[in-house]
Short mmCIF file of C-alpha atoms and ligand atoms in Angstrom, two decimals:
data_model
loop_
_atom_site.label_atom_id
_atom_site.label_comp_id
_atom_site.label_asym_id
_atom_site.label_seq_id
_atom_site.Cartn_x
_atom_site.Cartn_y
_atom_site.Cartn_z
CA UNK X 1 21.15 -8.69 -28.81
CA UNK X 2 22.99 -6.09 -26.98
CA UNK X 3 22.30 -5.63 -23.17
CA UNK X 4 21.10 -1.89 -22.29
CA UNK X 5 22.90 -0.48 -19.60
CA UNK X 6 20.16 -0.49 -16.72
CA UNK X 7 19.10 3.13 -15.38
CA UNK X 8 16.78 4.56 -12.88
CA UNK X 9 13.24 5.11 -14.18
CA UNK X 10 10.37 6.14 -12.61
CA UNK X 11 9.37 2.90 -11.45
CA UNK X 12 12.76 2.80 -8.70
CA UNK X 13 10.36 5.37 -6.73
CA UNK X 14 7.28 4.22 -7.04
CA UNK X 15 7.18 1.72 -3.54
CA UNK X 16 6.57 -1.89 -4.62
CA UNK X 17 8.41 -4.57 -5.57
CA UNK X 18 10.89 -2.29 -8.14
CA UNK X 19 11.98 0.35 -5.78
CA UNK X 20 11.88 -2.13 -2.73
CA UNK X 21 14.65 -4.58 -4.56
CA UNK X 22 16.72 -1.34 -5.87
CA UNK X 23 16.57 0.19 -2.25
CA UNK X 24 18.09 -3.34 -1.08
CA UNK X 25 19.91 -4.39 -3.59
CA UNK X 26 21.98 -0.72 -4.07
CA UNK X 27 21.26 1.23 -0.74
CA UNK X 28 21.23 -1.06 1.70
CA UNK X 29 23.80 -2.81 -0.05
CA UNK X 30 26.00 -0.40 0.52
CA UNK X 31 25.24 1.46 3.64
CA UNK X 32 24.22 -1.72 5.64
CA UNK X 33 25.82 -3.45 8.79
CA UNK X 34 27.57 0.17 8.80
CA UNK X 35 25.56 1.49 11.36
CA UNK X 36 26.78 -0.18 14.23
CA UNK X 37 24.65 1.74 17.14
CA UNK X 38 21.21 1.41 15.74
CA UNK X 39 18.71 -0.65 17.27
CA UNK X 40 16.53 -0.54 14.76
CA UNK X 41 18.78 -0.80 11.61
CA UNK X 42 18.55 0.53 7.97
CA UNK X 43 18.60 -3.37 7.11
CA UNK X 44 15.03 -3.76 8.86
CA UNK X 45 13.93 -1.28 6.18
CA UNK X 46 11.08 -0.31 8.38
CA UNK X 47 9.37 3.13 8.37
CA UNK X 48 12.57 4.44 10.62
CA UNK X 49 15.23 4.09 12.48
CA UNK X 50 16.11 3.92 16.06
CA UNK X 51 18.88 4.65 17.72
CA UNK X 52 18.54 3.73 21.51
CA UNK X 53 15.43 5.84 22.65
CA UNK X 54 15.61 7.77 19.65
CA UNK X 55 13.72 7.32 16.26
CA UNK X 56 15.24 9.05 13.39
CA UNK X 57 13.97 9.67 9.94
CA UNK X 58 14.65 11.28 6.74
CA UNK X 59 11.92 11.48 3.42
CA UNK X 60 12.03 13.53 0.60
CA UNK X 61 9.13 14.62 -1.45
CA UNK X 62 8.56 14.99 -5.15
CA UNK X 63 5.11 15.44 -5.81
CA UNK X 64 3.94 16.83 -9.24
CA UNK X 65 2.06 19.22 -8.97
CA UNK X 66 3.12 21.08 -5.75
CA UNK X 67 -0.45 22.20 -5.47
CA UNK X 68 -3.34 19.48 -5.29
CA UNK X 69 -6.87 19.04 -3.91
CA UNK X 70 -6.76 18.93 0.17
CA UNK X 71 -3.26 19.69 0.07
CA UNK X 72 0.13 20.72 -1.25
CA UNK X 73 4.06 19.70 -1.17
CA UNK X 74 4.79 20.97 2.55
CA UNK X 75 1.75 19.98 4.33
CA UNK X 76 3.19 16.36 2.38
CA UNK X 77 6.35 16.42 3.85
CA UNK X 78 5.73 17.35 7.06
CA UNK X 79 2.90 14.29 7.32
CA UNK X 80 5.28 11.86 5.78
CA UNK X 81 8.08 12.05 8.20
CA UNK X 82 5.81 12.99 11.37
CA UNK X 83 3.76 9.58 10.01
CA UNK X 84 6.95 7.25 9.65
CA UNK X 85 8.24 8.39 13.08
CA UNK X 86 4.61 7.30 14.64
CA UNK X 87 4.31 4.37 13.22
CA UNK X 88 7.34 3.11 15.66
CA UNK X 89 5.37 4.43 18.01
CA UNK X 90 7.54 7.21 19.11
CA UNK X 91 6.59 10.87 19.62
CA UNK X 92 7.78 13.20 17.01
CA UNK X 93 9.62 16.25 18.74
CA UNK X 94 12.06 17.82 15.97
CA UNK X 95 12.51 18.17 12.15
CA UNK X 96 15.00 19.78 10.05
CA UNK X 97 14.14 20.86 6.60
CA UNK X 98 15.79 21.01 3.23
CA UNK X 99 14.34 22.97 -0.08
CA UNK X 100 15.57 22.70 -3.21
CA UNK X 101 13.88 25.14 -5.10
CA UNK X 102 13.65 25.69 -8.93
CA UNK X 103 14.69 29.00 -10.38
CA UNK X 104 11.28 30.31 -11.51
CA UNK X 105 9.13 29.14 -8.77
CA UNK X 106 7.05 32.64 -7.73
CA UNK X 107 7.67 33.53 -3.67
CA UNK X 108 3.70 33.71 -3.61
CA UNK X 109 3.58 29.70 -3.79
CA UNK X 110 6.93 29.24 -1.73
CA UNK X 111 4.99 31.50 0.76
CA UNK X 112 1.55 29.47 0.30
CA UNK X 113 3.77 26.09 0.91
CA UNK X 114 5.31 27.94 4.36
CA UNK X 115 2.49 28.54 5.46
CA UNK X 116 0.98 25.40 4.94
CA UNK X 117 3.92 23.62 6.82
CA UNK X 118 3.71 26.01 9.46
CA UNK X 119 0.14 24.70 9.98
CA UNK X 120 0.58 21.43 9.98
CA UNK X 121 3.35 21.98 12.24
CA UNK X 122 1.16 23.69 14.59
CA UNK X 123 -1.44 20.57 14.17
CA UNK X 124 1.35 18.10 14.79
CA UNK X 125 2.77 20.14 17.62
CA UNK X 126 6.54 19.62 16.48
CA UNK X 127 9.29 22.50 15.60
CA UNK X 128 11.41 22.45 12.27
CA UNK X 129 14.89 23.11 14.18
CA UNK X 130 17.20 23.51 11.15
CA UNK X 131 17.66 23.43 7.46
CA UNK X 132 18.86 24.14 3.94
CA UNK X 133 18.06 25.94 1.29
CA UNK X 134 19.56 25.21 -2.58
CA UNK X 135 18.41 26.71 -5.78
CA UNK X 136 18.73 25.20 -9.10
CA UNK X 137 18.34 26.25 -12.75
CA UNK X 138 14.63 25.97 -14.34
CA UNK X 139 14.10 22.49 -15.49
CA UNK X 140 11.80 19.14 -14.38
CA UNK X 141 11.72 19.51 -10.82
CA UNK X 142 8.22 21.38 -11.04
CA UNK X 143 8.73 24.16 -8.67
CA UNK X 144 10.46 22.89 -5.76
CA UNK X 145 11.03 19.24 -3.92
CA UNK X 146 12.07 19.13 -0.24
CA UNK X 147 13.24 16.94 2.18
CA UNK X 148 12.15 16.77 5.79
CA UNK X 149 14.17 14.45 8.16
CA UNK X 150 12.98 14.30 12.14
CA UNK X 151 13.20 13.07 15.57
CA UNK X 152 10.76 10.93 17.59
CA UNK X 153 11.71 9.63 21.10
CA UNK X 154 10.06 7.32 23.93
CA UNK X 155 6.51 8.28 25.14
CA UNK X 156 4.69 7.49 28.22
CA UNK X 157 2.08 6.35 25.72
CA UNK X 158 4.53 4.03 24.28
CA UNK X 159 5.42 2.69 27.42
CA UNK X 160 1.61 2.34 28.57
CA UNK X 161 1.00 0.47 25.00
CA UNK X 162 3.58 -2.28 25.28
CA UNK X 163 2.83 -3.01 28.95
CA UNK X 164 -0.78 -3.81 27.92
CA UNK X 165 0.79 -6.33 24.88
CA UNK X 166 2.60 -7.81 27.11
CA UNK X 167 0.21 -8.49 29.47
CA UNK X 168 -1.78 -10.82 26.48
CA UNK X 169 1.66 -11.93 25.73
CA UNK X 170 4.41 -12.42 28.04
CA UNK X 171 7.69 -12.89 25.63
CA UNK X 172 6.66 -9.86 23.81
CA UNK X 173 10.23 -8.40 23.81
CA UNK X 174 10.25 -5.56 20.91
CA UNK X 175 10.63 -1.70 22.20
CA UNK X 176 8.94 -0.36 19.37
CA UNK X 177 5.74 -0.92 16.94
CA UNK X 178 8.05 -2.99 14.09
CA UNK X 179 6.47 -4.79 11.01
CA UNK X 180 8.18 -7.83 12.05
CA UNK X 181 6.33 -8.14 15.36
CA UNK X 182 2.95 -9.62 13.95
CA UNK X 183 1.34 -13.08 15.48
CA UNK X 184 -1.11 -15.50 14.35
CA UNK X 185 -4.53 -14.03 15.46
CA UNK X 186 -3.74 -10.38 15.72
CA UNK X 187 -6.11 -7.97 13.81
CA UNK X 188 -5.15 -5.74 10.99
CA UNK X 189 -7.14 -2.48 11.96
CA UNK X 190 -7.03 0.47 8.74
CA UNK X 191 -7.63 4.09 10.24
CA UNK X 192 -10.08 5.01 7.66
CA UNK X 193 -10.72 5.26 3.30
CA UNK X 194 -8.09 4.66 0.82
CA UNK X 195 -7.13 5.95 -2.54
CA UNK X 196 -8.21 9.91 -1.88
CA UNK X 197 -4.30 10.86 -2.06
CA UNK X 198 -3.10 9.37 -5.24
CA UNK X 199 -6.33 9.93 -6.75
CA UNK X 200 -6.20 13.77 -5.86
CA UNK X 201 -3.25 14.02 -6.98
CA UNK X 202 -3.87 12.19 -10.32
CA UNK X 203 -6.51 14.55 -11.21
CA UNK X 204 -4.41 17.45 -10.54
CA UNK X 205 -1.92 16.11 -13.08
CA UNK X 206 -4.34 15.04 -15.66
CA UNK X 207 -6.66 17.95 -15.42
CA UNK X 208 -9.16 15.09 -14.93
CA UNK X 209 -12.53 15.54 -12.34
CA UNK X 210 -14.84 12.47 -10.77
CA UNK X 211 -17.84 14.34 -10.58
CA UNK X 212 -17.17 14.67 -7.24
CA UNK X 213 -13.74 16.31 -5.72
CA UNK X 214 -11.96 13.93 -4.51
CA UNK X 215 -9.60 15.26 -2.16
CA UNK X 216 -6.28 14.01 -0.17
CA UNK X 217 -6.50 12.76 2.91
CA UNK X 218 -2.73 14.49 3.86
CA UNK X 219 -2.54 14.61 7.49
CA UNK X 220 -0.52 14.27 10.66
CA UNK X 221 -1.96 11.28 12.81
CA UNK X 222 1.06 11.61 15.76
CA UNK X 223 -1.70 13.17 18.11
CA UNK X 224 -4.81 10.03 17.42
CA UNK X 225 -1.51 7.08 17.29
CA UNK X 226 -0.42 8.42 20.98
CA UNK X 227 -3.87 9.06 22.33
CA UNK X 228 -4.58 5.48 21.07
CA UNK X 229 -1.20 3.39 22.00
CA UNK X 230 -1.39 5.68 25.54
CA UNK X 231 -5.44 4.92 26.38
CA UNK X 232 -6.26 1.42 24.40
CA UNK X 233 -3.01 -0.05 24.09
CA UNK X 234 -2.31 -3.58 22.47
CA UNK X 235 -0.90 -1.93 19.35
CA UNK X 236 1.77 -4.41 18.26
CA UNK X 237 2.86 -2.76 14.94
CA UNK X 238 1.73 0.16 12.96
CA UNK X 239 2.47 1.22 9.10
CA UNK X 240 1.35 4.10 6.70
CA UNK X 241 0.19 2.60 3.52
CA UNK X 242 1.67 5.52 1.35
CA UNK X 243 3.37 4.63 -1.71
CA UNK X 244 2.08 0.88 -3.04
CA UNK X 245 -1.12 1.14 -1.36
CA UNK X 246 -2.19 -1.04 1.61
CA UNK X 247 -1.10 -4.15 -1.00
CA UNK X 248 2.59 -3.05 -0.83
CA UNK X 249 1.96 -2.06 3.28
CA UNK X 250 0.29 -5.16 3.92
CA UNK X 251 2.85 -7.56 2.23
CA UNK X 252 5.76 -5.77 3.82
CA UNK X 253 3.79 -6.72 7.43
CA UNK X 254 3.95 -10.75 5.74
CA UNK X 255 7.20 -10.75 4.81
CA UNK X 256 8.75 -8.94 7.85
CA UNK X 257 6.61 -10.90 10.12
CA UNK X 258 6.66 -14.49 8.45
CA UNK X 259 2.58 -14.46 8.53
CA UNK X 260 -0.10 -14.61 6.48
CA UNK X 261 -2.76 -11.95 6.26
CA UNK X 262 -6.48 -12.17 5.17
CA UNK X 263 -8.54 -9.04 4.75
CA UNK X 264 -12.06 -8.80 4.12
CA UNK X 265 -12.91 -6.94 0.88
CA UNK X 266 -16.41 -5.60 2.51
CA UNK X 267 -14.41 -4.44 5.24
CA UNK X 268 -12.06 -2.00 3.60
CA UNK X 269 -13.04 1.35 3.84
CA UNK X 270 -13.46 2.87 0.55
CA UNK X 271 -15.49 6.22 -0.80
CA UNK X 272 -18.15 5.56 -4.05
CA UNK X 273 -16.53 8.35 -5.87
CA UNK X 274 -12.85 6.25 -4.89
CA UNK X 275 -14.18 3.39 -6.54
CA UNK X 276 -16.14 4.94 -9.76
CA UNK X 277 -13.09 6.39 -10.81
CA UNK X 278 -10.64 3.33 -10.26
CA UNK X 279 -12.69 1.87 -12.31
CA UNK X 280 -13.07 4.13 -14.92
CA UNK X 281 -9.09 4.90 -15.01
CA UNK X 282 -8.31 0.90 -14.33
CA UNK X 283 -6.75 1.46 -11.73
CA UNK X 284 -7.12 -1.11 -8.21
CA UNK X 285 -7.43 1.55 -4.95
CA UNK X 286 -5.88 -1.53 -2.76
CA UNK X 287 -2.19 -0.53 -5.02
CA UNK X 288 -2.83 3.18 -4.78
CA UNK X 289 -0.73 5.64 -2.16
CA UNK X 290 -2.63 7.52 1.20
CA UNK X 291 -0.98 9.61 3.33
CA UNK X 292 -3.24 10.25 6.03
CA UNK X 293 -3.86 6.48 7.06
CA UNK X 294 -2.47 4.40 9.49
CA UNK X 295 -2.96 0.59 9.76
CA UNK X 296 -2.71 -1.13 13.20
CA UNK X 297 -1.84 -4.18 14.18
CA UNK X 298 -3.27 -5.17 17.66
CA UNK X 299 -4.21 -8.11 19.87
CA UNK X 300 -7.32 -9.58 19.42
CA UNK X 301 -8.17 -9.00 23.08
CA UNK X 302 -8.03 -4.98 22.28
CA UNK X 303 -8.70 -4.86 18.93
CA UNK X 304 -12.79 -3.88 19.07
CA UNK X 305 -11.93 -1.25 21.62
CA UNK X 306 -8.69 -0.08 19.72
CA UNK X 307 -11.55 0.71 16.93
CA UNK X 308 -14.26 2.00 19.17
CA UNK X 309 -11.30 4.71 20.44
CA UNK X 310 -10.39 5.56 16.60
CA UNK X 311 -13.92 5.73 15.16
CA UNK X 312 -14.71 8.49 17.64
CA UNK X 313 -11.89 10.36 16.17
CA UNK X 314 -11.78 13.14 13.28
CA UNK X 315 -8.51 11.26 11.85
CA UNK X 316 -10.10 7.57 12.88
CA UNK X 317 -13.68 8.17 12.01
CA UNK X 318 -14.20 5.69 9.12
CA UNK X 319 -11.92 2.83 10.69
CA UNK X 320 -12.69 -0.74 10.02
CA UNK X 321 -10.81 -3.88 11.49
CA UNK X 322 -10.47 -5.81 7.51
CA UNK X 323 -8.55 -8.47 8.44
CA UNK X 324 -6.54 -10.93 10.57
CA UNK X 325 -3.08 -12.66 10.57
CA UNK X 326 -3.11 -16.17 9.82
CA UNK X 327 -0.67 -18.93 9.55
CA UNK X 328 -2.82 -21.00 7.03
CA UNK X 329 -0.64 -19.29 4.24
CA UNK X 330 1.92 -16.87 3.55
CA UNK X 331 1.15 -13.10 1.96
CA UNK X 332 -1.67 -11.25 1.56
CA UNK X 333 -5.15 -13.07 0.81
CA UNK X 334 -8.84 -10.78 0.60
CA UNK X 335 -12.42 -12.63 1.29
CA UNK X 336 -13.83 -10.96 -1.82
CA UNK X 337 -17.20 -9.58 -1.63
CA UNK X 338 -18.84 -12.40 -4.05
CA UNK X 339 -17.17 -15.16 -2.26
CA UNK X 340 -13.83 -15.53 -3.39
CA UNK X 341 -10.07 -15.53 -2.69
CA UNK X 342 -7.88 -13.40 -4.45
CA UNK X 343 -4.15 -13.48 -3.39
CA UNK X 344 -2.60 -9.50 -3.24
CA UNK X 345 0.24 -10.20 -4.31
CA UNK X 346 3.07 -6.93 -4.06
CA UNK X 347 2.78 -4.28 -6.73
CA UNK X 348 5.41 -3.67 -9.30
CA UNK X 349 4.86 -0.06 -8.18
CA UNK X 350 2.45 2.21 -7.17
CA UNK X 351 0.30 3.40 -10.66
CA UNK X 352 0.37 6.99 -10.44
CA UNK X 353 3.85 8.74 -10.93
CA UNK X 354 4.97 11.21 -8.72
CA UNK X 355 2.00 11.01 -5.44
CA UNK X 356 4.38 12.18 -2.92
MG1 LIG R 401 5.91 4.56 6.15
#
């Protein structure tokens, strides 16, 4: 039998257990132990870098179509590196911006996409600082893809939020909000409903509607994370469960953190419509990319009040605390609704091609 040459397929971008084992097996492979200064190294494959008091971050976005319910390609980008610099707890201050844009692509919808980034940019209350611009001849890349790389540095907020861990725990030693930094007993808090992004943008790709529009949930959350690490603190790690779904997010927190997790099924915040049309398409919404939600890890002494701060928040409103860490096992574990375990084990990838 001969052995086919292996080569990239869609899968090697699609988060989960495929694109995490490429990403260390080739990337890191090759770039780690090189970067000598950082802190916070490409090895920890967390959602960032830092460099001393400096979080850095770079994320490029593909999503097919450029247009989609509740959002579009820029609004996208700018969430997903503004979200990856929050979730280590920094402040986002600066981004630079790259376009590649397909021959083809009318300025009305390059304007449309400006726009929308400006707004966002305006809601996040960051600057894009620099950037580049490259054109290429009409083919697959559906209009345009970008990247958006940024800066987030040390808040007061931050500061505020690890002085209140460390108050509940003394030989809490990490600067910022890493997945490895989870203990037994610390609640898993999830910022509100998942599935609306990759659902959104499946329907835009398929033509398809759920009766009711389901929309993304694409948003900037630097403004609720420091208003809630700055006035609740406690916040011990944070993560965006974007590509792979809170299953991939949630196993990455297990792995990093040597734990076990066990979420409550009943608990997970999750809209009708969400779960009519998983279950029409076959689809599980716990696998499925967001990119508007944050999950929290937090002390059990501040967790309820950590969720009493969110829920009164636009971005926070239908938060939930599903679950808990646990040293009973290892991985992910969910207290289904009829009584049962079920392990969540880490998706091959996430099921729809393209989200972000
Ligand atoms: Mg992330």
């Amino acid at each position: 039998m001969a052995i086919e040459k292996e080569k990239i397929t869609m899968l090697h971008g699609a988060g989960g257990t495929v694109m995490h084992n490429f990403v260390k097996n080739h990337i890191v492979k090759n770039f780690g132990g090189l970067d000598l200064f950082a802190d916070v190294p490409l090895e920890a494959m967390d959602d960032a870098a830092a460099i001393g008091d400096i979080v850095f971050k770079s994320d490029s976005h593909a999503v097919k179509p450029i247009f989609f319910p509740g959002g579009d390609i820029g609004r996208l980008s700018i969430s997903g590196t503004v979200n990856d610099i929050s979730a280590l707890g920094a402040e986002p201050y600066a981004l630079a911006s790259g376009f590649i844009l397909e021959e083809g692509l009318p300025m009305a919808d390059l304007d449309c996409i400006l726009e929308s980034m400006r707004q966002t940019l305006i809601e996040a209350g960051v600057g894009i600082v620099t950037g580049d611009t490259k054109v290429v001849e009409k083919g697959s890349l559906g209009g345009c893809v970008m990247n958006i790389s940024g800066l987030g540095r040390r808040s007061i907020a931050l500061e505020n939020n690890l002085q209140t861990v460390r108050k509940y725990r003394p030989n809490f030693s990490a600067r910022w909000t890493l997945d490895s930094n989870l203990e037994v007993g610390d609640k898993i808090i999830l910022s509100g409903t998942i599935g609306d992004h990759g659902l959104a943008v499946l329907s835009a790709q398929k033509g398809l509607t759920f009766g009711s529009k389901i929309e993304s949930d694409v948003k900037p959350l630097n403004k609720v994370i420091q208003r809630t690490i700055g006035e609740i603190g406690g916040i011990i790690t944070m993560k965006d469960p974007t590509r792979g779904g809170l299953a991939d997010a949630l196993n990455e927190f297990t792995e990093k953190s040597k734990i076990g997790i066990l979420i409550q099924e009943n608990k997970i915040p999750i809209r009708k419509d969400v779960i009519i049309a998983c279950e029409m398409l076959g689809l599980d919404p716990l696998e499925i990319g967001n990119e508007g939600k944050m999950l929290f890890g937090v002390v059990p002494q501040k967790a309820e009040e950590a969720l009493g701060f969110l829920t009164q928040t636009r971005e926070g409103k239908d938060a939930q605390i599903i679950g808990e860490v646990t040293n009973a096992f290892k991985g992910v574990a969910m207290q289904t609704t009829v009584g049962g375990k079920r392990i969540i084990a880490r998706p091959v990838g996430d099921p729809i091609p393209r989200i972000c």
